[in-house]
XYZ file of N, CA and C in Angstrom:
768
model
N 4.306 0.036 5.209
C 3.969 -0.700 3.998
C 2.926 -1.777 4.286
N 2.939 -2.315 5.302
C 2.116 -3.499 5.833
C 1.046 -3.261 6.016
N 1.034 -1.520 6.517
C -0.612 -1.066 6.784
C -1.052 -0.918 5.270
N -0.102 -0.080 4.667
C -0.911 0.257 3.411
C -1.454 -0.689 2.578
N -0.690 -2.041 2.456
C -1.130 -3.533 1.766
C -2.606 -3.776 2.398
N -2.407 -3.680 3.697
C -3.782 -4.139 3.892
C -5.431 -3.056 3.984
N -4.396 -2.105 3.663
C -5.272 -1.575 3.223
C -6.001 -1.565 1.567
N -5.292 -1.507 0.869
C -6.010 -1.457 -0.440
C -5.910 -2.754 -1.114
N -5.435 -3.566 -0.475
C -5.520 -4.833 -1.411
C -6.818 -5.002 -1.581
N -7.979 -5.554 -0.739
C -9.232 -5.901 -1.054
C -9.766 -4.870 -2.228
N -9.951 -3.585 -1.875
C -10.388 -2.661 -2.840
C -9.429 -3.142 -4.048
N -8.247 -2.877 -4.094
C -7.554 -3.556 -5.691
C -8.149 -4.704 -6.405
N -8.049 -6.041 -5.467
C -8.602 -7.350 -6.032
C -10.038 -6.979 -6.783
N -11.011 -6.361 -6.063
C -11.967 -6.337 -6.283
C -12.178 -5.426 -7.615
N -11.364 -3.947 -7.944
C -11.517 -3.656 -8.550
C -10.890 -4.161 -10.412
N -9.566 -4.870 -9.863
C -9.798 -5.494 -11.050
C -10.765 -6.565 -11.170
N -10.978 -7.356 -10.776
C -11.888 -8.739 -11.152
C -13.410 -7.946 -11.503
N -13.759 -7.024 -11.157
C -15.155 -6.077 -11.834
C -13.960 -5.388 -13.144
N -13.610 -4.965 -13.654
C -12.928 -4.708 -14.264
C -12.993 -5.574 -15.494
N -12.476 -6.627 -14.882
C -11.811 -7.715 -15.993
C -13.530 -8.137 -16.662
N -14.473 -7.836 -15.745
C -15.803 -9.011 -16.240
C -16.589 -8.039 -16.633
N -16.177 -6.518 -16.385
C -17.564 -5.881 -16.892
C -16.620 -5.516 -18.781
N -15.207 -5.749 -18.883
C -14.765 -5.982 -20.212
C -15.675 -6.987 -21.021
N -15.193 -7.750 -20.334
C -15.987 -9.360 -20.990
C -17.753 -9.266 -21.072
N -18.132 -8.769 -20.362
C -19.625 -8.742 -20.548
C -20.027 -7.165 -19.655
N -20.569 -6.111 -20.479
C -20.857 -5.114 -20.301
C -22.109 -5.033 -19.156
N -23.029 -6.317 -19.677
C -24.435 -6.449 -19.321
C -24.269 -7.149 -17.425
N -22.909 -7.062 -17.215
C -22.931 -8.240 -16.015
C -23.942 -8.026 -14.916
N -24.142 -6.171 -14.203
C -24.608 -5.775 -13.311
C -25.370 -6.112 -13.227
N -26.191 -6.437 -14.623
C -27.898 -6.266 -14.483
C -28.365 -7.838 -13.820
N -27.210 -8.688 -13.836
C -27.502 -9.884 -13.496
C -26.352 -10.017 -11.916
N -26.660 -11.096 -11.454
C -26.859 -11.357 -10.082
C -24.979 -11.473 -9.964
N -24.477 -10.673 -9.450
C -22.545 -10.741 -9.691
C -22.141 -10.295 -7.619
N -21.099 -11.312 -7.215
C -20.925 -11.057 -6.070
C -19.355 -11.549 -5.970
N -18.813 -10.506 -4.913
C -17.271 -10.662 -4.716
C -17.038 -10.462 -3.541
N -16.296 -10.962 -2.892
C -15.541 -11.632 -1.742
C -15.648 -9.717 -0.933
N -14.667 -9.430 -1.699
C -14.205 -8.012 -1.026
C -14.850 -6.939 -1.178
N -16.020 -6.909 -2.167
C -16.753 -5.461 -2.701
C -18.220 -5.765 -2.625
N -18.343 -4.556 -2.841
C -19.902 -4.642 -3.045
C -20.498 -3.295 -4.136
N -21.144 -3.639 -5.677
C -21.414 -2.598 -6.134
C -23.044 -2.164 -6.358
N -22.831 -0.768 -6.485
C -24.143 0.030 -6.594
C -24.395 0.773 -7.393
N -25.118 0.232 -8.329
C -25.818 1.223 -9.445
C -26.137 2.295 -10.053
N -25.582 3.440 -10.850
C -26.887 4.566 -11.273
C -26.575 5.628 -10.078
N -25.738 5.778 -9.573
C -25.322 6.461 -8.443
C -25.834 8.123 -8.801
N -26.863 8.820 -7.815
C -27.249 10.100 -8.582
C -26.572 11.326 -7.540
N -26.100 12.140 -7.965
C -25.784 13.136 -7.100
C -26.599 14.142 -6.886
N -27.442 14.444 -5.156
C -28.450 15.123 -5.227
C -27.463 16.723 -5.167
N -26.982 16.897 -3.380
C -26.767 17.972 -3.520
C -24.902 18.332 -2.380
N -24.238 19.112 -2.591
C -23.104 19.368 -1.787
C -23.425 20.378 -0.582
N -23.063 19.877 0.465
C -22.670 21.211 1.652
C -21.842 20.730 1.880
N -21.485 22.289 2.240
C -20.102 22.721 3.502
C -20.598 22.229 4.633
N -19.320 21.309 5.620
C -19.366 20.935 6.765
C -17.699 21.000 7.634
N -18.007 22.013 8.439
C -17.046 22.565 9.211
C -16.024 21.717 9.591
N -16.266 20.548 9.585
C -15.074 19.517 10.491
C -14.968 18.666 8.945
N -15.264 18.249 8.434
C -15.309 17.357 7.300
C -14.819 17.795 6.174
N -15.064 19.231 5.550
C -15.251 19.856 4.408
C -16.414 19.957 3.471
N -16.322 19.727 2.329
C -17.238 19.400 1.390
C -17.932 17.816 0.981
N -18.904 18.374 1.464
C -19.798 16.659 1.422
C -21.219 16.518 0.716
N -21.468 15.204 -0.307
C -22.493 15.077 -1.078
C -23.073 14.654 -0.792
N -24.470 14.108 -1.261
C -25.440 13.440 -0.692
C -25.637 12.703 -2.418
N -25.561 11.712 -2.462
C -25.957 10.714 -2.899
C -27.357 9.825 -2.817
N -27.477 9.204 -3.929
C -28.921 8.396 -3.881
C -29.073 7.429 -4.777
N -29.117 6.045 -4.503
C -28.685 5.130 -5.646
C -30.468 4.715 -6.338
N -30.103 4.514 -7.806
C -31.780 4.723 -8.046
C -32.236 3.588 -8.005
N -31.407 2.242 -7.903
C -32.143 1.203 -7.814
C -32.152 0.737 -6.337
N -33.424 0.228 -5.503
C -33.967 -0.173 -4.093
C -32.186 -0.823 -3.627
N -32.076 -0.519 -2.435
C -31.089 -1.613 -1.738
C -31.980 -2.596 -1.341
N -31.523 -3.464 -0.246
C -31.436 -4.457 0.375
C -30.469 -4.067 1.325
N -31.116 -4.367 2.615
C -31.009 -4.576 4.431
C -29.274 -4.877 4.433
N -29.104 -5.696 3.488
C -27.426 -6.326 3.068
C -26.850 -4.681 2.568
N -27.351 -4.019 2.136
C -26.325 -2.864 1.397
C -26.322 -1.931 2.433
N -27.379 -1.766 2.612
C -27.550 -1.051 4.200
C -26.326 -1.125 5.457
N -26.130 -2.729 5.839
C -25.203 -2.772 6.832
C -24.047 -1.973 6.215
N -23.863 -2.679 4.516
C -22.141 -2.623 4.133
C -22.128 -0.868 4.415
N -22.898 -0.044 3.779
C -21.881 1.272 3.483
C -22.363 1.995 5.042
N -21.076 1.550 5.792
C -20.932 2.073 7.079
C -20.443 3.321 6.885
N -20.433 4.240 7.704
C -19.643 5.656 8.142
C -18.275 5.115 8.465
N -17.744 5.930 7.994
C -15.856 5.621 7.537
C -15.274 4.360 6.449
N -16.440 3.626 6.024
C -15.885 3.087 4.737
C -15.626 3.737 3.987
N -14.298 3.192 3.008
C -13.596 3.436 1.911
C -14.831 2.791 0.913
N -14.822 3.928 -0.709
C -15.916 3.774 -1.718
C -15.207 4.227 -2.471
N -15.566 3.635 -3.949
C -14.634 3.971 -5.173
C -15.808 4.848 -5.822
N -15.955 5.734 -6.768
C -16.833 5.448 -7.554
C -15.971 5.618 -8.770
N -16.731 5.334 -9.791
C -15.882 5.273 -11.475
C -17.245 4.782 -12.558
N -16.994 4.938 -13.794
C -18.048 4.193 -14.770
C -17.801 3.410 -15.206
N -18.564 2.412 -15.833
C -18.697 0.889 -16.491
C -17.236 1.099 -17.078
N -16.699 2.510 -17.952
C -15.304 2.244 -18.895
C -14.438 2.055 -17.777
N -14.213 2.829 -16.590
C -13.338 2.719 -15.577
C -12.201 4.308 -16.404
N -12.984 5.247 -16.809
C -12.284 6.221 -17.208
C -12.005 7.390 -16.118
N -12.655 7.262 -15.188
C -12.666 8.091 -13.769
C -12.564 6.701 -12.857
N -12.059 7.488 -11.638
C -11.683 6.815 -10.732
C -11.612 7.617 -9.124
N -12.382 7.947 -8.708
C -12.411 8.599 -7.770
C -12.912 8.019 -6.055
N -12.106 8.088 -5.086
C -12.324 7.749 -3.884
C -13.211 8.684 -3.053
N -13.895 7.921 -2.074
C -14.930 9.031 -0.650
C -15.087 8.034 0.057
N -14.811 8.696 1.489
C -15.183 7.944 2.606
C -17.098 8.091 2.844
N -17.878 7.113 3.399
C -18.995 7.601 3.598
C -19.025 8.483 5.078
N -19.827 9.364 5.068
C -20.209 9.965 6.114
C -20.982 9.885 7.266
N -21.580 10.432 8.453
C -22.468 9.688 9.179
C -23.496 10.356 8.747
N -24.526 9.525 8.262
C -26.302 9.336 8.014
C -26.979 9.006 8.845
N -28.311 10.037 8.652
C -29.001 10.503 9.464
C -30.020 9.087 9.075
N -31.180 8.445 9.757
C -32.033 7.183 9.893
C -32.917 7.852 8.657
N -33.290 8.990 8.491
C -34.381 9.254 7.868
C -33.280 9.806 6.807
N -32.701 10.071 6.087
C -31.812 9.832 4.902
C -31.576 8.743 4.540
N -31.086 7.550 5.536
C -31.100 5.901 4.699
C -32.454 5.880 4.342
N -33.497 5.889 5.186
C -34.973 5.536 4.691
C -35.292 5.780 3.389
N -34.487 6.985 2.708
C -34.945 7.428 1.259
C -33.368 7.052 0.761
N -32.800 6.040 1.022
C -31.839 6.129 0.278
C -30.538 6.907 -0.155
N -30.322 7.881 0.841
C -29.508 8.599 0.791
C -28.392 8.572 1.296
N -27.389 8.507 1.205
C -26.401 8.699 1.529
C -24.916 9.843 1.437
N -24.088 10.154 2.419
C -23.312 11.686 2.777
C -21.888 10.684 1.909
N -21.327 11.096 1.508
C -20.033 10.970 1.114
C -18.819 11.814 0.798
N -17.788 11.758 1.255
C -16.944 12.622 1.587
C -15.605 12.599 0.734
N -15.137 13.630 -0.822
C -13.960 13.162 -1.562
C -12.626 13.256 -0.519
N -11.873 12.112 -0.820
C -10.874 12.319 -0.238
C -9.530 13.545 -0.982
N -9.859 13.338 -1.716
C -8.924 14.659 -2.858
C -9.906 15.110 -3.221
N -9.080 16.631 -3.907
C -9.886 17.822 -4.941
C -9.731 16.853 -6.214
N -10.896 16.782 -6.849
C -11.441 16.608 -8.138
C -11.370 17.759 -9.195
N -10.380 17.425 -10.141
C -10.206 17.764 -11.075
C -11.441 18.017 -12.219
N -12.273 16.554 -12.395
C -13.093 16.221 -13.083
C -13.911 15.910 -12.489
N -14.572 16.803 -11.481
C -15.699 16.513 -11.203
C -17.035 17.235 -11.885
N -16.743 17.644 -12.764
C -17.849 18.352 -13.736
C -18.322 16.838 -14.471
N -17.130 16.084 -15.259
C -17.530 14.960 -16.164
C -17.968 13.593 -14.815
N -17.824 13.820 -13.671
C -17.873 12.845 -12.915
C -19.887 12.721 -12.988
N -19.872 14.337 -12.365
C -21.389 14.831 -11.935
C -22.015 14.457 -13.479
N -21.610 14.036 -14.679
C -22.402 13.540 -16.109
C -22.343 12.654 -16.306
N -21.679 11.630 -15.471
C -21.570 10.517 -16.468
C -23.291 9.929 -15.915
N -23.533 8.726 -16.796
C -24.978 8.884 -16.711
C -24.870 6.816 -15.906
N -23.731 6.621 -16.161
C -23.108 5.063 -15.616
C -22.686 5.234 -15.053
N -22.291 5.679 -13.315
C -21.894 5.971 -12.650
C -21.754 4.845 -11.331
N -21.195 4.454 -11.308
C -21.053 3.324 -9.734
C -20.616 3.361 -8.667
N -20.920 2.938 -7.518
C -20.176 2.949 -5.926
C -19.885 1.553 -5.991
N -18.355 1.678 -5.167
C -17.884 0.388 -5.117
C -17.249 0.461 -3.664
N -17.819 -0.393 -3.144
C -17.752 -0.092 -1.302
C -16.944 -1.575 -1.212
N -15.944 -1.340 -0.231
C -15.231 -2.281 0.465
C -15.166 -2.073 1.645
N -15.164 -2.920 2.364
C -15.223 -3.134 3.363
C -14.062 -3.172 4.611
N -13.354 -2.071 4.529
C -12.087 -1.469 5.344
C -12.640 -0.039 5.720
N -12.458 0.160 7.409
C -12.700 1.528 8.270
C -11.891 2.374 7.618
N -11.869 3.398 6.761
C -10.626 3.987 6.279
C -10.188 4.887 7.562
N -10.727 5.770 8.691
C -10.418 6.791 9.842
C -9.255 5.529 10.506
N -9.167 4.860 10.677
C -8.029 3.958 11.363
C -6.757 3.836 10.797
N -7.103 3.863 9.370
C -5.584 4.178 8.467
C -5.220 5.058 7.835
N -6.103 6.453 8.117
C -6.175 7.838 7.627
C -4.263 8.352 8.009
N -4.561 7.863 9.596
C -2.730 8.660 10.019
C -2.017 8.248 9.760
N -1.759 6.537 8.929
C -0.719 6.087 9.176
C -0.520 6.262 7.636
N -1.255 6.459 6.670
C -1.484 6.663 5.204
C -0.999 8.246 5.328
N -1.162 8.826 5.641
C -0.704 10.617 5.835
C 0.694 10.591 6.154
N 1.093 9.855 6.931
C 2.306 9.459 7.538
C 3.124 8.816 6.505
N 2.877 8.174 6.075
C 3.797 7.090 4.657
C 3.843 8.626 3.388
N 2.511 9.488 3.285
C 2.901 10.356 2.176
C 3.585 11.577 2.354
N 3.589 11.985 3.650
C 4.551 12.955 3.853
C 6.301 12.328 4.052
N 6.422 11.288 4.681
C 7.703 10.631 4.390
C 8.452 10.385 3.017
N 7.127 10.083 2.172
C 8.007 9.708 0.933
C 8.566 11.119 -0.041
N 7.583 12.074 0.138
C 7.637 13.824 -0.003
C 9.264 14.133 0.452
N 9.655 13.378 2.218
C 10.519 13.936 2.478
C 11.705 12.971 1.524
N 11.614 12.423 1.610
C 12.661 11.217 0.978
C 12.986 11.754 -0.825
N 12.046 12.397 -1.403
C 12.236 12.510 -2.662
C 12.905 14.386 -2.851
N 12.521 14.784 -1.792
C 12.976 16.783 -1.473
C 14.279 16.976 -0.863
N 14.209 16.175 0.300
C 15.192 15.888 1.525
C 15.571 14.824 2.070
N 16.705 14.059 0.911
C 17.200 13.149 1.002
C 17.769 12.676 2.539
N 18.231 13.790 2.937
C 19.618 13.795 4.084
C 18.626 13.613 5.363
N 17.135 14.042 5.592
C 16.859 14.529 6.512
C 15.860 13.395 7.076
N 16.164 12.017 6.488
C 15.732 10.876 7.248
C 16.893 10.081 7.347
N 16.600 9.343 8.232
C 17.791 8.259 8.778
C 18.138 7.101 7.024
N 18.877 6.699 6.909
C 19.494 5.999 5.852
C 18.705 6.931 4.128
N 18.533 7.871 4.583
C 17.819 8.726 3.180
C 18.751 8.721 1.940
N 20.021 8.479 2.248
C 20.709 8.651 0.780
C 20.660 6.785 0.586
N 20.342 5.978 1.276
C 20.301 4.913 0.469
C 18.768 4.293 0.112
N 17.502 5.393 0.824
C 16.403 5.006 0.237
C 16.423 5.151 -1.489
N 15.449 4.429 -2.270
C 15.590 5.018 -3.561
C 14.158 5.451 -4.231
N 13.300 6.258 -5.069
C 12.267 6.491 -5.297
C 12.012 5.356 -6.333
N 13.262 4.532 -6.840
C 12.573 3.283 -7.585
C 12.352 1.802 -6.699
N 11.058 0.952 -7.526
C 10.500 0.355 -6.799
C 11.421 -1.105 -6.874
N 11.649 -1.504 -5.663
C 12.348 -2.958 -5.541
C 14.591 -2.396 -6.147
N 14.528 -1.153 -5.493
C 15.813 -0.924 -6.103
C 16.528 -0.384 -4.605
N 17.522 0.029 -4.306
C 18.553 0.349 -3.144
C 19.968 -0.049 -3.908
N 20.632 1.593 -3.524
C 21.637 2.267 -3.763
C 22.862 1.564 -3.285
N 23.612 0.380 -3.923
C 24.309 0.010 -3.428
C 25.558 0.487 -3.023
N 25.315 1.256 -1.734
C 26.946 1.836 -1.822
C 27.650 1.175 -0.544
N 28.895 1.370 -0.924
C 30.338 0.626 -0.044
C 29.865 1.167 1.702
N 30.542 0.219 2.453
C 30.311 0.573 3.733
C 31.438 1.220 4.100
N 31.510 2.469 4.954
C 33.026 3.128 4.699
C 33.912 2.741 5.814
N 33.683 1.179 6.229
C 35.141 0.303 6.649
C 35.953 0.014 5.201
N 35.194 -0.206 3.879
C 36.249 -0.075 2.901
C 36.802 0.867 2.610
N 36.845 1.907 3.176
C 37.688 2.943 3.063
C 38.654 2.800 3.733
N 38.930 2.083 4.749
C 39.979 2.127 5.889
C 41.406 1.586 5.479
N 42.285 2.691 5.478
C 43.685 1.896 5.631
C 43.804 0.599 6.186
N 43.297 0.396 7.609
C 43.825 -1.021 8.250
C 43.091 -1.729 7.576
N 41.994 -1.465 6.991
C 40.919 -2.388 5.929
C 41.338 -3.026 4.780
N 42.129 -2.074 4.629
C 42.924 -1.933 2.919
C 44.390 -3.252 2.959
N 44.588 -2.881 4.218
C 46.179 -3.503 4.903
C 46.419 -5.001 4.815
N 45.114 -4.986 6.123
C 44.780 -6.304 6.872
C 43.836 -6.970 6.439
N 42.722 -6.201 6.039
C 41.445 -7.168 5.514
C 40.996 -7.151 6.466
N 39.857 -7.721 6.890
C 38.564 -7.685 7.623
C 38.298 -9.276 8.726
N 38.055 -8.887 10.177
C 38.396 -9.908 11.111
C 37.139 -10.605 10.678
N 37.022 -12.122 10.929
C 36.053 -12.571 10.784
C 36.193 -14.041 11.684
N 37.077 -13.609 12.705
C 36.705 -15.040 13.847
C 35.816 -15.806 14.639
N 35.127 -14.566 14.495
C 33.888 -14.890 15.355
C 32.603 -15.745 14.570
N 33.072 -15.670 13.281
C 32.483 -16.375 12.740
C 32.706 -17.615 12.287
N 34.412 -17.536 12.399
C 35.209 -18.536 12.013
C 35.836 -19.258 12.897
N 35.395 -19.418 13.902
C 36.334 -20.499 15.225
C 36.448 -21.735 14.705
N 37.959 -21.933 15.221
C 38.299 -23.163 14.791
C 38.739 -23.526 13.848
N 39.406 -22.217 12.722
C 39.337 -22.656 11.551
C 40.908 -21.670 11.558
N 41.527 -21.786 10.941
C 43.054 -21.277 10.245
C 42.547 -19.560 9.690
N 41.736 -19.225 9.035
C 41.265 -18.304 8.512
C 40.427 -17.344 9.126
N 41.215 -15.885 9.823
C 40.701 -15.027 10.064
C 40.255 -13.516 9.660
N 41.388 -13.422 9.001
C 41.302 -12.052 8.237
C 41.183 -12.318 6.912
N 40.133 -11.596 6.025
C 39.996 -11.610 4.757
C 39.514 -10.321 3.859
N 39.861 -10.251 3.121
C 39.182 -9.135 1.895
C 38.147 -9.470 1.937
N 37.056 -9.079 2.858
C 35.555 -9.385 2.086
C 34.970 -8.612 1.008
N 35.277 -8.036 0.753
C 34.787 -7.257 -0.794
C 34.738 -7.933 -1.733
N 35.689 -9.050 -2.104
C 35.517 -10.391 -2.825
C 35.397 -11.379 -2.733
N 33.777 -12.335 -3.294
C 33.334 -13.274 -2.652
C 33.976 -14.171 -2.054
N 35.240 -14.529 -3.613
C 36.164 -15.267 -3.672
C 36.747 -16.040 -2.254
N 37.431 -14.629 -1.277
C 37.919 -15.149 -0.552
C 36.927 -16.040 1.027
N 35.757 -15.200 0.961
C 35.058 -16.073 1.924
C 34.478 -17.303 2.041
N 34.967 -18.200 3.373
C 34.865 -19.556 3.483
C 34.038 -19.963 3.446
N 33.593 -21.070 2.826
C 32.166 -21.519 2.351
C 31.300 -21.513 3.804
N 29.714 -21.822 3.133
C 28.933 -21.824 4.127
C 28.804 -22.842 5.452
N 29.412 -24.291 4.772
C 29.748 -25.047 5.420
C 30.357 -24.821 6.294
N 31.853 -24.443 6.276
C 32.642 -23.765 6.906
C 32.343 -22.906 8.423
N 31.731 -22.140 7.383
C 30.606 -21.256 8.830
C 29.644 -21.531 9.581
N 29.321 -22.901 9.347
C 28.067 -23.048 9.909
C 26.870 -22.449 10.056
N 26.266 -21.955 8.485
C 25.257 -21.582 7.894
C 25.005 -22.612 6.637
N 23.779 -22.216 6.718
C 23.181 -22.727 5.468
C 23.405 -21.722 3.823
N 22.802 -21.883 3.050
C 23.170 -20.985 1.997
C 22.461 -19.829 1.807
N 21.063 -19.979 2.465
C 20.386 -18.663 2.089
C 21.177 -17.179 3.616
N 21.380 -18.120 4.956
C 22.522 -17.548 5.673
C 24.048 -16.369 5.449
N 24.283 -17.322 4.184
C 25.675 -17.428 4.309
C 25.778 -16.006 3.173
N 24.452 -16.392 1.622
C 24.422 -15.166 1.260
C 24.359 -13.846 1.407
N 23.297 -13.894 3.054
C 22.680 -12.668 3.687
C 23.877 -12.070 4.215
N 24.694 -12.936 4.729
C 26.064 -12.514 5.791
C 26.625 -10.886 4.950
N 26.941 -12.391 3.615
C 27.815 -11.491 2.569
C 27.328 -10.746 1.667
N 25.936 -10.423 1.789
C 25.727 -9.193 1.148
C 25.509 -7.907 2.060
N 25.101 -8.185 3.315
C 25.286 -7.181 4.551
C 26.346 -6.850 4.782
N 27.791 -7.012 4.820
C 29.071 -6.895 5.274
C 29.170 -6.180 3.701
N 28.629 -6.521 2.542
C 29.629 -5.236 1.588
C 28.446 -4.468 0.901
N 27.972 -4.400 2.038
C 26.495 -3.169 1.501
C 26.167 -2.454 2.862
N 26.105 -0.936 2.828
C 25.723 0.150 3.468
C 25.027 -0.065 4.500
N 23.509 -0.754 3.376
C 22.247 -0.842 3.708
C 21.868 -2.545 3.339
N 21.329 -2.590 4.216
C 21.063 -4.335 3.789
C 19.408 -4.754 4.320
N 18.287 -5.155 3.635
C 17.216 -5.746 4.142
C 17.288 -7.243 4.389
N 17.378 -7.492 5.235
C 17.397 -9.572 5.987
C 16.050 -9.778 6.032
N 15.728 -10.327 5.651
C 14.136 -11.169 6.056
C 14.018 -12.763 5.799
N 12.894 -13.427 6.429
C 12.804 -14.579 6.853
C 12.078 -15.200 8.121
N 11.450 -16.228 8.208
C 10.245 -16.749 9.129
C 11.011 -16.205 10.264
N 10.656 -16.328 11.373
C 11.374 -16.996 12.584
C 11.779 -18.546 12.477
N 12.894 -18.550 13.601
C 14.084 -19.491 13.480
C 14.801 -19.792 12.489
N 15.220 -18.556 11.486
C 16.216 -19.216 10.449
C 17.298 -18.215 10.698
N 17.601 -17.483 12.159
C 19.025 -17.359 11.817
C 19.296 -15.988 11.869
N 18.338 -15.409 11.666
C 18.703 -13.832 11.610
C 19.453 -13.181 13.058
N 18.302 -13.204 13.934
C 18.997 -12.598 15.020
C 20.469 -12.794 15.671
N 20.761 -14.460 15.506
C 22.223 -15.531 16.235
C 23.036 -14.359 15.435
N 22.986 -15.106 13.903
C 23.968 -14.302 12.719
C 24.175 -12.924 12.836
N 23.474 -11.963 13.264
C 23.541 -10.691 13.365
C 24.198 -10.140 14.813
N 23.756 -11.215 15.699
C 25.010 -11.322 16.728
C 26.204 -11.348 16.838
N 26.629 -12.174 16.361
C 27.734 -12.585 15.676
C 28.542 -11.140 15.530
């Protein structure tokens, strides 16, 4: 997840904030517009496609208005490029390709779709057509992006056949709260659940943790509160995510 954030955030930011301003003013391009994370290009013309044995299918491009030495550096070989029109009704990704010295000289440039295009008939017409280059190597996060989409494939086909797969969930910010199956246990059921090690020194060892009720405050335990919550939602959940800086506790508590 960490790779993938950093991967498309810049391209995201960038594409809404062009977004939001070419709403507000249609005319923006024609005037002098610059963003942190992007860089856009004009009038984008499509000359011609070949087949290339290691790559696949690759275009050659030609933007009709002059660059600048500055546009030149940006659209490196293996940058990530959006293109789409002023409406933002297409939306299509290509890595650039490696260009030959005497192809930049005329402006040309190889670009490579990362998916089959559906609409690439209305793509090859639109007559407003733009490149929107950011500035991320995409070949560095090609495997680990291939890797996150065949996992989630498996997670949504073949629940069973990753580690905690029945408590991943395909909704976002959600997990399957199910019982940990020490509540299943007779002596569980009996005795309740040891908790000395957390509790030295104190009269109170065995408890029902399944209800908040009975567990001893945080004080008690010598945690703080955001601690004391984590304890007790890990002990009556399956699956539990802990997070937090360093030094607040995770590793001691999980000792424990």
């Amino acid at each position: 997840m960490v790779h993938r954030q950093d991967f498309v955030r810049p391209l995201c930011k960038g594409l809404i904030s062009l977004k939001q301003i070419l709403f507000a003013d249609p005319d923006c391009l024609e005037k002098k517009w610059y963003h942190d994370d992007i860089r856009v290009y004009k009038n984008i013309c499509f000359l011609t496609q070949c087949c290339n044995e290691h790559n696949g299918i690759i275009w050659k491009i030609r933007f009709d208005t002059p660059k600048s030495s500055r546009s030149r550096k940006l659209l490196k070989s293996g940058s990530l490029v959006c293109l789409t029109n002023k409406t933002f009704t297409i939306l299509q990704y290509a890595t650039v390709e490696d260009n030959n010295d005497r192809d930049l000289r005329n402006g040309i440039y190889e670009i490579r779709f990362i998916d089959d295009i559906p609409n690439m008939f209305e793509l090859l017409h639109q007559h407003d057509v733009i490149l929107i280059d950011s500035q991320v190597f995409f070949p560095s996060y090609f495997h680990t992006l291939l890797s996150i989409k065949c996992m989630h494939n498996m997670i949504i086909n073949e629940e069973h056949s990753l580690p905690f797969g029945t408590q991943l969930s395909n909704k976002r910010n959600s997990l399957n709260q199910e019982e940990p199956d020490y509540f299943k246990s007779p002596s569980f059921l009996k005795d309740g659940f040891d908790i000395s090690c957390l509790n030295q020194g104190h009269d109170v060892k065995k408890i029902d943790i399944s209800n908040d009720a009975n567990w001893p405050d945080a004080k008690t335990l010598n945690m703080d509160d955001s601690q004391h919550r984590a304890l007790i939602t890990s002990m009556k959940s399956k699956l539990a995510f802990i997070q937090g800086p360093p030094g607040t506790g995770k590793t001691v508590i999980g000792l424990k």
